[in-house]
GROMACS .gro file of C-alpha atoms in nm:
model
  497
    1MET     CA    1   0.901   2.363   0.301
    2GLY     CA    2   0.534   2.327   0.393
    3THR     CA    3   0.421   2.250   0.038
    4MET     CA    4   0.679   1.975  -0.016
    5SER     CA    5   0.618   1.804   0.316
    6GLN     CA    6   0.241   1.809   0.274
    7THR     CA    7   0.271   1.652  -0.072
    8GLY     CA    8   0.494   1.376   0.062
    9GLU     CA    9   0.255   1.295   0.347
   10MET     CA   10  -0.047   1.282   0.116
   11GLY     CA   11   0.139   1.047  -0.117
   12HIS     CA   12   0.233   0.829   0.178
   13GLU     CA   13  -0.130   0.807   0.294
   14LYS     CA   14  -0.245   0.709  -0.054
   15GLU     CA   15   0.020   0.437  -0.078
   16GLN     CA   16  -0.084   0.300   0.258
   17GLU     CA   17  -0.449   0.285   0.151
   18THR     CA   18  -0.369   0.094  -0.169
   19ALA     CA   19  -0.106  -0.137  -0.025
   20GLY     CA   20  -0.229  -0.181   0.332
   21ASP     CA   21  -0.463  -0.468   0.250
   22GLU     CA   22  -0.203  -0.656   0.046
   23LEU     CA   23   0.092  -0.621   0.285
   24ARG     CA   24   0.050  -0.848   0.582
   25ARG     CA   25   0.194  -0.670   0.882
   26PRO     CA   26   0.383  -0.884   1.135
   27GLU     CA   27   0.280  -0.903   1.496
   28PRO     CA   28   0.450  -0.645   1.722
   29PRO     CA   29   0.781  -0.771   1.863
   30ALA     CA   30   0.785  -0.947   2.198
   31LEU     CA   31   0.972  -0.721   2.440
   32PRO     CA   32   1.035  -0.723   2.817
   33TRP     CA   33   0.798  -0.496   3.007
   34THR     CA   34   1.089  -0.276   3.116
   35VAL     CA   35   1.178  -0.208   2.752
   36ARG     CA   36   0.815  -0.146   2.657
   37LEU     CA   37   0.782   0.105   2.939
   38GLN     CA   38   1.096   0.294   2.835
   39LEU     CA   39   0.988   0.298   2.471
   40PHE     CA   40   0.644   0.428   2.562
   41ALA     CA   41   0.796   0.713   2.764
   42LEU     CA   42   1.040   0.797   2.484
   43VAL     CA   43   0.798   0.803   2.191
   44THR     CA   44   0.539   0.991   2.397
   45ALA     CA   45   0.793   1.259   2.480
   46VAL     CA   46   0.911   1.278   2.118
   47ASP     CA   47   0.556   1.327   1.991
   48ILE     CA   48   0.465   1.586   2.253
   49VAL     CA   49   0.768   1.814   2.211
   50GLN     CA   50   0.723   1.858   1.835
   51ARG     CA   51   0.562   2.196   1.786
   52GLY     CA   52   0.337   2.277   1.493
   53ASP     CA   53   0.585   2.532   1.357
   54GLY     CA   54   0.857   2.265   1.326
   55THR     CA   55   1.050   2.361   1.640
   56VAL     CA   56   1.116   2.155   1.953
   57ASN     CA   57   1.001   2.232   2.305
   58ARG     CA   58   1.343   2.186   2.462
   59PHE     CA   59   1.231   2.245   2.819
   60LEU     CA   60   0.958   1.984   2.796
   61PHE     CA   61   1.192   1.726   2.646
   62SER     CA   62   1.454   1.793   2.914
   63LEU     CA   63   1.205   1.664   3.170
   64ALA     CA   64   1.201   1.325   2.995
   65ASP     CA   65   1.567   1.312   2.887
   66ARG     CA   66   1.758   1.189   3.192
   67GLN     CA   67   2.118   1.312   3.191
   68SER     CA   68   2.431   1.153   3.337
   69ALA     CA   69   2.728   1.356   3.452
   70ALA     CA   70   3.084   1.269   3.355
   71ALA     CA   71   3.272   1.077   3.623
   72ALA     CA   72   3.647   1.127   3.658
   73ARG     CA   73   3.655   0.852   3.918
   74PRO     CA   74   3.651   0.504   3.759
   75ASP     CA   75   3.322   0.318   3.793
   76ALA     CA   76   3.282  -0.041   3.909
   77HIS     CA   77   3.402  -0.163   3.569
   78GLY     CA   78   3.710   0.059   3.560
   79VAL     CA   79   3.582   0.323   3.315
   80ARG     CA   80   3.630   0.694   3.376
   81SER     CA   81   3.486   0.981   3.172
   82GLY     CA   82   3.530   1.353   3.121
   83ASP     CA   83   3.390   1.629   2.903
   84VAL     CA   84   3.615   1.822   2.667
   85THR     CA   85   3.526   2.150   2.495
   86VAL     CA   86   3.594   2.157   2.122
   87ASP     CA   87   3.445   2.497   2.032
   88ALA     CA   88   3.287   2.702   2.310
   89SER     CA   89   3.146   2.958   2.066
   90ARG     CA   90   2.898   2.705   1.928
   91GLY     CA   91   2.865   2.479   2.231
   92LEU     CA   92   3.050   2.189   2.070
   93TRP     CA   93   3.188   1.937   2.315
   94ALA     CA   94   3.250   1.565   2.352
   95ARG     CA   95   3.247   1.314   2.634
   96VAL     CA   96   3.555   1.093   2.649
   97PHE     CA   97   3.545   0.745   2.807
   98SER     CA   98   3.866   0.563   2.889
   99PRO     CA   99   3.959   0.239   3.065
  100ALA     CA  100   4.143   0.309   3.388
  101SER     CA  101   4.485   0.148   3.348
  102SER     CA  102   4.664   0.026   3.656
  103SER     CA  103   4.997   0.011   3.475
  104ALA     CA  104   5.200   0.296   3.338
  105VAL     CA  105   5.216   0.140   2.993
  106GLU     CA  106   4.945  -0.061   2.820
  107SER     CA  107   5.042  -0.253   2.511
  108PRO     CA  108   4.930  -0.229   2.242
  109PRO     CA  109   4.783   0.124   2.221
  110LEU     CA  110   4.404   0.129   2.230
  111PRO     CA  111   4.189   0.216   1.927
  112VAL     CA  112   3.965   0.522   1.933
  113VAL     CA  113   3.590   0.504   1.875
  114VAL     CA  114   3.421   0.833   1.784
  115TYR     CA  115   3.051   0.789   1.858
  116PHE     CA  116   2.756   0.988   1.718
  117HIS     CA  117   2.432   0.944   1.912
  118GLY     CA  118   2.089   0.902   1.757
  119GLY     CA  119   1.777   1.113   1.804
  120GLY     CA  120   1.665   1.215   1.457
  121PHE     CA  121   1.922   1.499   1.441
  122ALA     CA  122   1.696   1.694   1.680
  123LEU     CA  123   1.689   1.519   2.018
  124LEU     CA  124   1.913   1.365   2.288
  125THR     CA  125   2.275   1.446   2.373
  126ALA     CA  126   2.604   1.279   2.455
  127ALA     CA  127   2.504   1.316   2.822
  128SER     CA  128   2.168   1.138   2.781
  129SER     CA  129   2.171   0.849   3.026
  130GLN     CA  130   2.118   0.577   2.764
  131TYR     CA  131   2.411   0.700   2.554
  132ASP     CA  132   2.638   0.756   2.852
  133ALA     CA  133   2.569   0.396   2.955
  134LEU     CA  134   2.614   0.263   2.600
  135CYS     CA  135   2.948   0.439   2.551
  136ARG     CA  136   3.070   0.315   2.890
  137ARG     CA  137   2.976  -0.034   2.783
  138LEU     CA  138   3.159   0.000   2.450
  139CYS     CA  139   3.466   0.138   2.626
  140ARG     CA  140   3.466  -0.157   2.866
  141GLU     CA  141   3.379  -0.435   2.620
  142LEU     CA  142   3.579  -0.315   2.320
  143ARG     CA  143   3.871  -0.200   2.532
  144ALA     CA  144   3.882   0.128   2.342
  145VAL     CA  145   3.878   0.499   2.416
  146VAL     CA  146   3.533   0.629   2.319
  147VAL     CA  147   3.469   0.991   2.219
  148SER     CA  148   3.095   1.068   2.220
  149VAL     CA  149   3.023   1.381   2.013
  150ASN     CA  150   2.766   1.631   2.137
  151TYR     CA  151   2.687   1.782   1.798
  152ARG     CA  152   2.446   2.071   1.746
  153LEU     CA  153   2.081   1.978   1.704
  154ALA     CA  154   1.817   2.062   1.445
  155PRO     CA  155   1.603   2.253   1.371
  156GLU     CA  156   1.808   2.530   1.536
  157HIS     CA  157   2.111   2.401   1.346
  158ARG     CA  158   2.020   2.241   1.016
  159TYR     CA  159   2.230   2.058   0.760
  160PRO     CA  160   2.531   2.056   0.750
  161ALA     CA  161   2.592   2.164   1.112
  162ALA     CA  162   2.610   1.810   1.256
  163TYR     CA  163   2.851   1.700   0.981
  164ASP     CA  164   3.070   2.006   1.040
  165ASP     CA  165   3.079   1.931   1.412
  166GLY     CA  166   3.186   1.571   1.351
  167VAL     CA  167   3.472   1.675   1.125
  168ASP     CA  168   3.584   1.941   1.373
  169VAL     CA  169   3.598   1.685   1.654
  170LEU     CA  170   3.833   1.475   1.441
  171ARG     CA  171   4.043   1.785   1.374
  172HIS     CA  172   4.052   1.850   1.748
  173LEU     CA  173   4.179   1.498   1.811
  174ALA     CA  174   4.448   1.547   1.547
  175THR     CA  175   4.570   1.883   1.677
  176VAL     CA  176   4.498   1.881   2.052
  177GLY     CA  177   4.462   1.512   2.126
  178LEU     CA  178   4.269   1.346   2.405
  179PRO     CA  179   4.239   1.499   2.754
  180ALA     CA  180   4.523   1.377   2.973
  181ASP     CA  181   4.309   1.380   3.288
  182VAL     CA  182   4.076   1.120   3.133
  183VAL     CA  183   4.304   0.891   2.934
  184ALA     CA  184   4.580   0.927   3.196
  185ALA     CA  185   4.863   0.686   3.111
  186VAL     CA  186   4.658   0.482   2.863
  187PRO     CA  187   4.833   0.482   2.522
  188VAL     CA  188   4.605   0.556   2.228
  189ASP     CA  189   4.648   0.490   1.856
  190LEU     CA  190   4.478   0.764   1.651
  191THR     CA  191   4.567   0.583   1.330
  192ARG     CA  192   4.308   0.322   1.430
  193CYS     CA  193   4.003   0.545   1.460
  194PHE     CA  194   3.655   0.400   1.409
  195LEU     CA  195   3.345   0.611   1.350
  196VAL     CA  196   3.036   0.459   1.510
  197GLY     CA  197   2.685   0.601   1.502
  198ASP     CA  198   2.329   0.488   1.549
  199SER     CA  199   2.018   0.605   1.364
  200ALA     CA  200   2.077   0.973   1.278
  201GLY     CA  201   2.424   0.929   1.426
  202GLY     CA  202   2.487   0.658   1.169
  203ASN     CA  203   2.396   0.905   0.896
  204ILE     CA  204   2.640   1.155   1.047
  205ALA     CA  205   2.914   0.892   1.074
  206HIS     CA  206   2.879   0.815   0.702
  207HIS     CA  207   2.901   1.179   0.593
  208VAL     CA  208   3.188   1.258   0.832
  209ALA     CA  209   3.377   0.952   0.705
  210HIS     CA  210   3.324   1.068   0.346
  211ARG     CA  211   3.453   1.418   0.423
  212TRP     CA  212   3.750   1.296   0.623
  213ALA     CA  213   3.846   1.034   0.366
  214ALA     CA  214   3.830   1.297   0.090
  215ALA     CA  215   4.059   1.534   0.282
  216THR     CA  216   4.435   1.538   0.225
  217THR     CA  217   4.536   1.756   0.520
  218SER     CA  218   4.793   1.682   0.786
  219SER     CA  219   4.505   1.630   1.031
  220SER     CA  220   4.355   1.354   0.818
  221ARG     CA  221   4.693   1.181   0.816
  222ARG     CA  222   4.726   1.193   1.195
  223VAL     CA  223   4.373   1.059   1.253
  224ARG     CA  224   4.315   0.768   1.017
  225LEU     CA  225   3.982   0.597   0.978
  226ALA     CA  226   4.009   0.220   1.017
  227GLY     CA  227   3.637   0.163   0.970
  228VAL     CA  228   3.281   0.284   1.020
  229VAL     CA  229   3.010   0.099   1.211
  230LEU     CA  230   2.658   0.217   1.129
  231LEU     CA  231   2.390   0.093   1.369
  232GLN     CA  232   2.055   0.110   1.188
  233PRO     CA  233   2.156   0.433   1.010
  234PHE     CA  234   1.890   0.691   0.927
  235PHE     CA  235   1.874   0.719   0.548
  236GLY     CA  236   1.573   0.785   0.329
  237GLY     CA  237   1.418   0.926   0.016
  238GLU     CA  238   1.089   1.036  -0.136
  239GLU     CA  239   1.010   0.678  -0.235
  240ARG     CA  240   0.821   0.467   0.017
  241THR     CA  241   0.991   0.130   0.049
  242GLU     CA  242   0.826  -0.205   0.116
  243ALA     CA  243   0.957  -0.213   0.474
  244GLU     CA  244   0.831   0.139   0.545
  245LEU     CA  245   0.481   0.044   0.434
  246ARG     CA  246   0.481  -0.296   0.603
  247LEU     CA  247   0.629  -0.191   0.938
  248ASP     CA  248   0.487   0.159   0.983
  249GLY     CA  249   0.307   0.151   1.316
  250VAL     CA  250   0.440  -0.198   1.395
  251GLY     CA  251   0.802  -0.135   1.481
  252PRO     CA  252   0.834   0.101   1.777
  253VAL     CA  253   1.030   0.428   1.775
  254VAL     CA  254   1.052   0.503   1.401
  255SER     CA  255   0.727   0.567   1.216
  256MET     CA  256   0.710   0.738   0.880
  257ALA     CA  257   0.546   1.043   1.038
  258ARG     CA  258   0.829   1.081   1.291
  259ALA     CA  259   1.095   1.020   1.027
  260ASP     CA  260   0.941   1.279   0.794
  261TRP     CA  261   0.934   1.534   1.076
  262CYS     CA  262   1.302   1.474   1.149
  263TRP     CA  263   1.397   1.522   0.784
  264ARG     CA  264   1.200   1.847   0.766
  265ALA     CA  265   1.378   1.968   1.080
  266PHE     CA  266   1.726   1.879   0.956
  267LEU     CA  267   1.737   1.930   0.580
  268PRO     CA  268   1.770   2.277   0.426
  269GLU     CA  269   1.451   2.480   0.394
  270GLY     CA  270   1.258   2.362   0.090
  271ALA     CA  271   1.458   2.041   0.039
  272ASP     CA  272   1.286   1.705   0.007
  273ARG     CA  273   1.401   1.362   0.122
  274ASP     CA  274   1.595   1.302  -0.200
  275HIS     CA  275   1.854   1.552  -0.074
  276PRO     CA  276   2.202   1.385  -0.070
  277ALA     CA  277   2.213   1.409   0.309
  278ALA     CA  278   1.921   1.165   0.328
  279HIS     CA  279   1.929   0.980  -0.003
  280VAL     CA  280   2.290   0.861   0.012
  281THR     CA  281   2.240   0.616  -0.275
  282GLY     CA  282   2.086   0.875  -0.510
  283GLU     CA  283   2.241   1.013  -0.827
  284ASN     CA  284   2.369   1.323  -0.644
  285ALA     CA  285   2.535   1.129  -0.361
  286GLU     CA  286   2.914   1.127  -0.331
  287LEU     CA  287   3.158   0.870  -0.194
  288ALA     CA  288   3.527   0.933  -0.132
  289GLU     CA  289   3.778   0.704  -0.299
  290GLU     CA  290   3.939   0.629   0.039
  291PHE     CA  291   3.610   0.559   0.219
  292PRO     CA  292   3.691   0.309   0.498
  293PRO     CA  293   3.552  -0.044   0.540
  294ALA     CA  294   3.199  -0.047   0.682
  295MET     CA  295   2.974  -0.258   0.900
  296VAL     CA  296   2.599  -0.197   0.868
  297VAL     CA  297   2.359  -0.328   1.133
  298VAL     CA  298   1.997  -0.393   1.031
  299GLY     CA  299   1.698  -0.478   1.250
  300GLY     CA  300   1.402  -0.685   1.132
  301TYR     CA  301   1.150  -0.450   1.296
  302ASP     CA  302   1.313  -0.130   1.172
  303THR     CA  303   1.119   0.061   0.905
  304LEU     CA  304   1.452   0.195   0.772
  305GLN     CA  305   1.594  -0.146   0.680
  306ASP     CA  306   1.546  -0.121   0.302
  307TRP     CA  307   1.744   0.205   0.289
  308GLN     CA  308   2.019   0.046   0.496
  309ARG     CA  309   2.050  -0.251   0.260
  310ARG     CA  310   2.058  -0.018  -0.040
  311TYR     CA  311   2.337   0.173   0.129
  312ALA     CA  312   2.540  -0.146   0.170
  313GLY     CA  313   2.474  -0.229  -0.194
  314MET     CA  314   2.599   0.113  -0.298
  315LEU     CA  315   2.923   0.057  -0.108
  316ARG     CA  316   2.970  -0.280  -0.279
  317ARG     CA  317   2.910  -0.132  -0.623
  318ASN     CA  318   3.181   0.121  -0.549
  319GLY     CA  319   3.427  -0.151  -0.451
  320LYS     CA  320   3.419  -0.085  -0.075
  321ALA     CA  321   3.441  -0.357   0.188
  322VAL     CA  322   3.113  -0.386   0.376
  323GLN     CA  323   2.953  -0.630   0.616
  324VAL     CA  324   2.578  -0.639   0.676
  325VAL     CA  325   2.472  -0.790   1.009
  326GLU     CA  326   2.100  -0.848   1.051
  327TYR     CA  327   1.902  -0.917   1.368
  328PRO     CA  328   1.557  -1.033   1.250
  329ALA     CA  329   1.382  -0.976   1.585
  330ALA     CA  330   1.551  -0.642   1.661
  331ILE     CA  331   1.368  -0.312   1.700
  332HIS     CA  332   1.516   0.028   1.619
  333SER     CA  333   1.760   0.131   1.895
  334PHE     CA  334   1.780  -0.220   2.043
  335TYR     CA  335   2.147  -0.161   2.131
  336VAL     CA  336   2.064   0.086   2.410
  337PHE     CA  337   1.874  -0.186   2.600
  338PRO     CA  338   2.130  -0.422   2.759
  339GLU     CA  339   1.849  -0.654   2.870
  340LEU     CA  340   1.786  -0.750   2.504
  341ALA     CA  341   1.990  -1.050   2.387
  342ASP     CA  342   2.063  -0.894   2.048
  343SER     CA  343   2.229  -0.601   2.223
  344GLY     CA  344   2.490  -0.832   2.372
  345GLU     CA  345   2.536  -1.010   2.040
  346LEU     CA  346   2.600  -0.678   1.868
  347VAL     CA  347   2.870  -0.580   2.116
  348LYS     CA  348   3.042  -0.915   2.053
  349GLU     CA  349   3.021  -0.852   1.679
  350MET     CA  350   3.174  -0.506   1.720
  351LYS     CA  351   3.446  -0.640   1.946
  352ALA     CA  352   3.554  -0.878   1.671
  353LYS     CA  353   3.582  -0.587   1.426
  354ILE     CA  354   3.747  -0.338   1.665
  355PRO     CA  355   4.009  -0.551   1.842
  356THR     CA  356   4.241  -0.406   2.104
  357ASN     CA  357   4.534  -0.578   1.936
  358PRO     CA  358   4.549  -0.485   1.565
  359ASP     CA  359   4.724  -0.816   1.493
  360SER     CA  360   4.457  -1.032   1.659
  361ALA     CA  361   4.193  -1.011   1.386
  362GLY     CA  362   4.373  -0.991   1.055
  363ASP     CA  363   4.284  -0.671   0.877
  364GLU     CA  364   3.989  -0.587   1.102
  365LEU     CA  365   3.708  -0.467   0.879
  366GLU     CA  366   3.904  -0.466   0.555
  367LEU     CA  367   3.848  -0.829   0.457
  368VAL     CA  368   3.487  -0.852   0.575
  369VAL     CA  369   3.273  -0.896   0.267
  370ALA     CA  370   2.996  -1.140   0.358
  371SER     CA  371   2.651  -1.063   0.494
  372ARG     CA  372   2.557  -1.256   0.807
  373ARG     CA  373   2.206  -1.318   0.678
  374ASP     CA  374   2.335  -1.489   0.362
  375GLU     CA  375   2.618  -1.700   0.503
  376GLU     CA  376   2.515  -2.013   0.313
  377ASP     CA  377   2.465  -1.824  -0.012
  378ASN     CA  378   2.782  -1.617  -0.038
  379GLU     CA  379   2.997  -1.853  -0.243
  380GLU     CA  380   3.128  -1.558  -0.440
  381ALA     CA  381   3.277  -1.402  -0.127
  382GLU     CA  382   3.448  -1.728  -0.037
  383GLU     CA  383   3.595  -1.749  -0.387
  384VAL     CA  384   3.742  -1.402  -0.347
  385GLU     CA  385   3.911  -1.502  -0.022
  386ASP     CA  386   4.055  -1.812  -0.191
  387ALA     CA  387   4.169  -1.604  -0.488
  388ALA     CA  388   4.413  -1.407  -0.275
  389GLY     CA  389   4.650  -1.702  -0.255
  390ALA     CA  390   4.549  -1.965  -0.510
  391ASP     CA  391   4.643  -1.995  -0.877
  392ARG     CA  392   4.341  -2.187  -0.997
  393PRO     CA  393   4.021  -2.114  -1.190
  394HIS     CA  394   3.735  -1.944  -1.005
  395ILE     CA  395   3.391  -2.015  -1.145
  396LEU     CA  396   3.111  -1.760  -1.137
  397SER     CA  397   2.767  -1.839  -1.274
  398ARG     CA  398   2.630  -1.591  -1.527
  399CYS     CA  399   2.282  -1.663  -1.396
  400PRO     CA  400   2.133  -1.585  -1.054
  401PRO     CA  401   2.158  -1.878  -0.809
  402ARG     CA  402   1.876  -2.126  -0.828
  403ASP     CA  403   1.813  -2.108  -0.453
  404PRO     CA  404   1.783  -1.741  -0.352
  405PRO     CA  405   1.892  -1.627  -0.007
  406ARG     CA  406   1.637  -1.616   0.272
  407ASP     CA  407   1.401  -1.323   0.269
  408ARG     CA  408   1.373  -1.055   0.533
  409VAL     CA  409   1.107  -1.239   0.736
  410THR     CA  410   1.259  -1.588   0.759
  411GLU     CA  411   1.622  -1.503   0.829
  412ARG     CA  412   1.782  -1.691   1.113
  413ARG     CA  413   1.988  -1.560   1.397
  414SER     CA  414   1.907  -1.520   1.763
  415GLY     CA  415   1.540  -1.459   1.675
  416GLY     CA  416   1.496  -1.802   1.511
  417GLU     CA  417   1.278  -1.876   1.209
  418ARG     CA  418   0.990  -1.639   1.149
  419GLY     CA  419   0.708  -1.632   0.899
  420GLY     CA  420   0.631  -1.892   0.631
  421GLY     CA  421   0.849  -2.188   0.543
  422GLY     CA  422   1.080  -2.252   0.254
  423GLY     CA  423   1.222  -1.900   0.249
  424ALA     CA  424   0.895  -1.743   0.130
  425PRO     CA  425   0.763  -1.423   0.289
  426ALA     CA  426   0.477  -1.462   0.534
  427ALA     CA  427   0.246  -1.278   0.291
  428TRP     CA  428   0.343  -1.417  -0.050
  429THR     CA  429   0.118  -1.186  -0.250
  430PRO     CA  430   0.213  -1.029  -0.586
  431THR     CA  431   0.271  -0.698  -0.406
  432VAL     CA  432   0.537  -0.861  -0.191
  433ARG     CA  433   0.669  -1.111  -0.445
  434ARG     CA  434   0.755  -0.868  -0.724
  435PRO     CA  435   0.974  -0.629  -0.521
  436TYR     CA  436   1.127  -0.929  -0.340
  437ILE     CA  437   1.236  -1.097  -0.663
  438ARG     CA  438   1.352  -0.764  -0.804
  439HIS     CA  439   1.562  -0.711  -0.492
  440LEU     CA  440   1.721  -1.056  -0.530
  441ASN     CA  441   1.816  -0.989  -0.890
  442GLU     CA  442   1.970  -0.656  -0.796
  443TYR     CA  443   2.145  -0.811  -0.498
  444TRP     CA  444   2.313  -1.088  -0.695
  445LYS     CA  445   2.407  -0.851  -0.974
  446GLU     CA  446   2.582  -0.630  -0.720
  447GLN     CA  447   2.755  -0.932  -0.565
  448GLN     CA  448   2.889  -1.058  -0.897
  449GLU     CA  449   3.009  -0.714  -1.003
  450TRP     CA  450   3.193  -0.681  -0.674
  451VAL     CA  451   3.349  -1.027  -0.701
  452LYS     CA  452   3.467  -0.961  -1.057
  453ALA     CA  453   3.633  -0.639  -0.945
  454GLU     CA  454   3.806  -0.817  -0.656
  455LEU     CA  455   3.932  -1.099  -0.878
  456ALA     CA  456   4.063  -0.854  -1.134
  457ALA     CA  457   4.241  -0.665  -0.856
  458HIS     CA  458   4.419  -0.988  -0.760
  459GLY     CA  459   4.556  -1.038  -1.111
  460TYR     CA  460   4.292  -1.268  -1.257
  461VAL     CA  461   4.178  -1.244  -1.618
  462GLU     CA  462   3.822  -1.327  -1.718
  463CYS     CA  463   3.785  -1.607  -1.974
  464GLU     CA  464   3.464  -1.735  -2.129
  465ILE     CA  465   3.383  -2.092  -2.233
  466ASP     CA  466   3.069  -2.228  -2.390
  467ASP     CA  467   2.789  -2.402  -2.203
  468ASN     CA  468   2.936  -2.746  -2.275
  469GLY     CA  469   3.262  -2.649  -2.112
  470ASP     CA  470   3.478  -2.834  -2.366
  471ASN     CA  471   3.609  -2.560  -2.598
  472PRO     CA  472   3.905  -2.331  -2.536
  473CYS     CA  473   3.824  -1.966  -2.484
  474THR     CA  474   3.935  -1.683  -2.708
  475CYS     CA  475   4.234  -1.597  -2.493
  476GLY     CA  476   4.392  -1.934  -2.574
  477CYS     CA  477   4.426  -2.066  -2.221
  478ALA     CA  478   4.258  -2.394  -2.329
  479HIS     CA  479   4.108  -2.468  -1.991
  480ALA     CA  480   3.846  -2.742  -1.963
  481GLY     CA  481   3.647  -2.574  -1.692
  482ARG     CA  482   3.324  -2.732  -1.587
  483GLY     CA  483   3.212  -2.672  -1.231
  484GLU     CA  484   3.111  -2.978  -1.032
  485ASP     CA  485   2.782  -2.826  -0.921
  486GLU     CA  486   2.687  -2.661  -1.249
  487GLU     CA  487   2.360  -2.773  -1.405
  488GLU     CA  488   2.309  -2.831  -1.776
  489GLY     CA  489   2.257  -2.510  -1.968
  490TYR     CA  490   2.436  -2.278  -1.725
  491GLY     CA  491   2.725  -2.090  -1.878
  492GLN     CA  492   3.042  -2.023  -1.682
  493ARG     CA  493   3.307  -1.760  -1.652
  494LEU     CA  494   3.646  -1.880  -1.539
  495TRP     CA  495   3.917  -1.660  -1.399
  496MET     CA  496   4.278  -1.747  -1.467
  497ARG     CA  497   4.604  -1.585  -1.367
   0.00000   0.00000   0.00000
C-alpha cells in the first residue's frame, strides 16, 4: 500500500508543478462567516485525526463531531426519529425520520429515502448533528420517510463493508419493515424507494443500487428502487483531472491529499485508485441492467466534478436516464449548510424528483434526460420527448453543434455568470482549451448515441440522405428532409417510423 500511494502523490506533485502556472485558479468562494467557521473546524479536525499509520484517532474526532440523539417526540416541524438496530453483531443501525401524521390514514403512501452520509468512508455518523439536521429537513420538505444508514467506517472496515451494510439495510426493510414506534400510522410505499448519498455516501448509493438492481430475490421485489440521487459523489482514479489540478487548495473540504488518504483507508490493501470501487467508469466497472434513473449534483468549487460528469456520461452510454444538476458557486457539502441559497435550491430540485404523490410528477426520475447546465443546448433531449408521441422525422446533425454548451466556469444558475465572456474559460490557455474541446466532443458523442438509442426504442428507423437533402435514402422512404436551421454542408440523419 505504501509504495503505490507514494508513487501517486509524487506524480500529483509533478503534475501540479508543470500545470500550476498554466491553470488559472479561481478566487476562493464567497461564503458567510458562519459557514467559513464551521468548515475551518471540520477540515482542521479531519487533518489532525489522521494518524501516520493510516488509522483514525476516533476519540479526538469525537470531540469535534457533535452528535444529536434521536427524538421520538415530534419536533417543531412535525418530524420524529428513532434508531433501529439492523445487525448488533457488527454495530449496524439506522436512524429513521418520519412525519408525524395527525390522521390515521395518509394518502397516498409516502416514499422512502435511504440516505448514506458523507465523510470519506472514514468519518462522521448518522447521528452527526449536520446529518441529523439534513435528514430531518429532507423528511419535512420531501414529505418522505428517511432512513439514514450508520454504515461501518474505514480503515477498520475496508471495502466492501459499507456496500454490504447498505444492501443489508435494504434487506432489513424488505423483511422486517420500518419501526412502528417511529412511522406510527403513516403509510409507506417500499416500492418507491430512493437511494440518496453525498460524497462518499454517493459512492455507496451507486454501488448499493447496482447490487440491488442486479439481485432477483424476493427482497429486491419488495423494496424497489425508483431512483438514486448522488450529491457530489466521491469517485476517482489514478489520473489527475483538470478540475482536481485547478481547484486543489481552492475549494474547501476536498483536497487531493485528503481524497487520496480516504481512498487508501477504504480500498483493499495494495489497491490503487483505479479500483472499481473508486473508478466507476473504468473498464472493470459494472452496471446492472435494471439500474434505476439517477440525478447527479455537481458543484463548481468541487475538485471531484470531472469524475461526477464522467459518471453521468457512463450512465448515458449505457442507456440509463440521468439528470445532471450543476451549481457553479457551490462548494463540496454545500447541502449541509441551510444558510446557503444553493442548499435550498437543491431541496426544491429533489422535491420535484421525489414527489409524495407518484402521479403528480409523471414518471419521477425516469423521463429526466437533460442537464440543467445545458438547457439551451439539449435539442436532442427535446426531440426524444417529442418522439414518444409524434410520427414525424427527427433530425440529428452528424456534426457537433456549432455553438458548444457553456463551460464549467461560465455556467449560469443561482451563482450568475462567472469568468470570461462568450462561454470561454477564464484562463483560455492551450492547457485548458485542449481538454475542454475534447470534453465537448466526447459529450456530444455521448448525447447523440443516447438519443439514437432512445429513438430506436420508440420504433424509429434511421435513414440517411445526402447533404443537399433532395435524394431519397436507401430504405425507399423518399423523404425530402432538410432541417430549417441546417447550414450548407451539414449532413442529416432522419428518423422515420
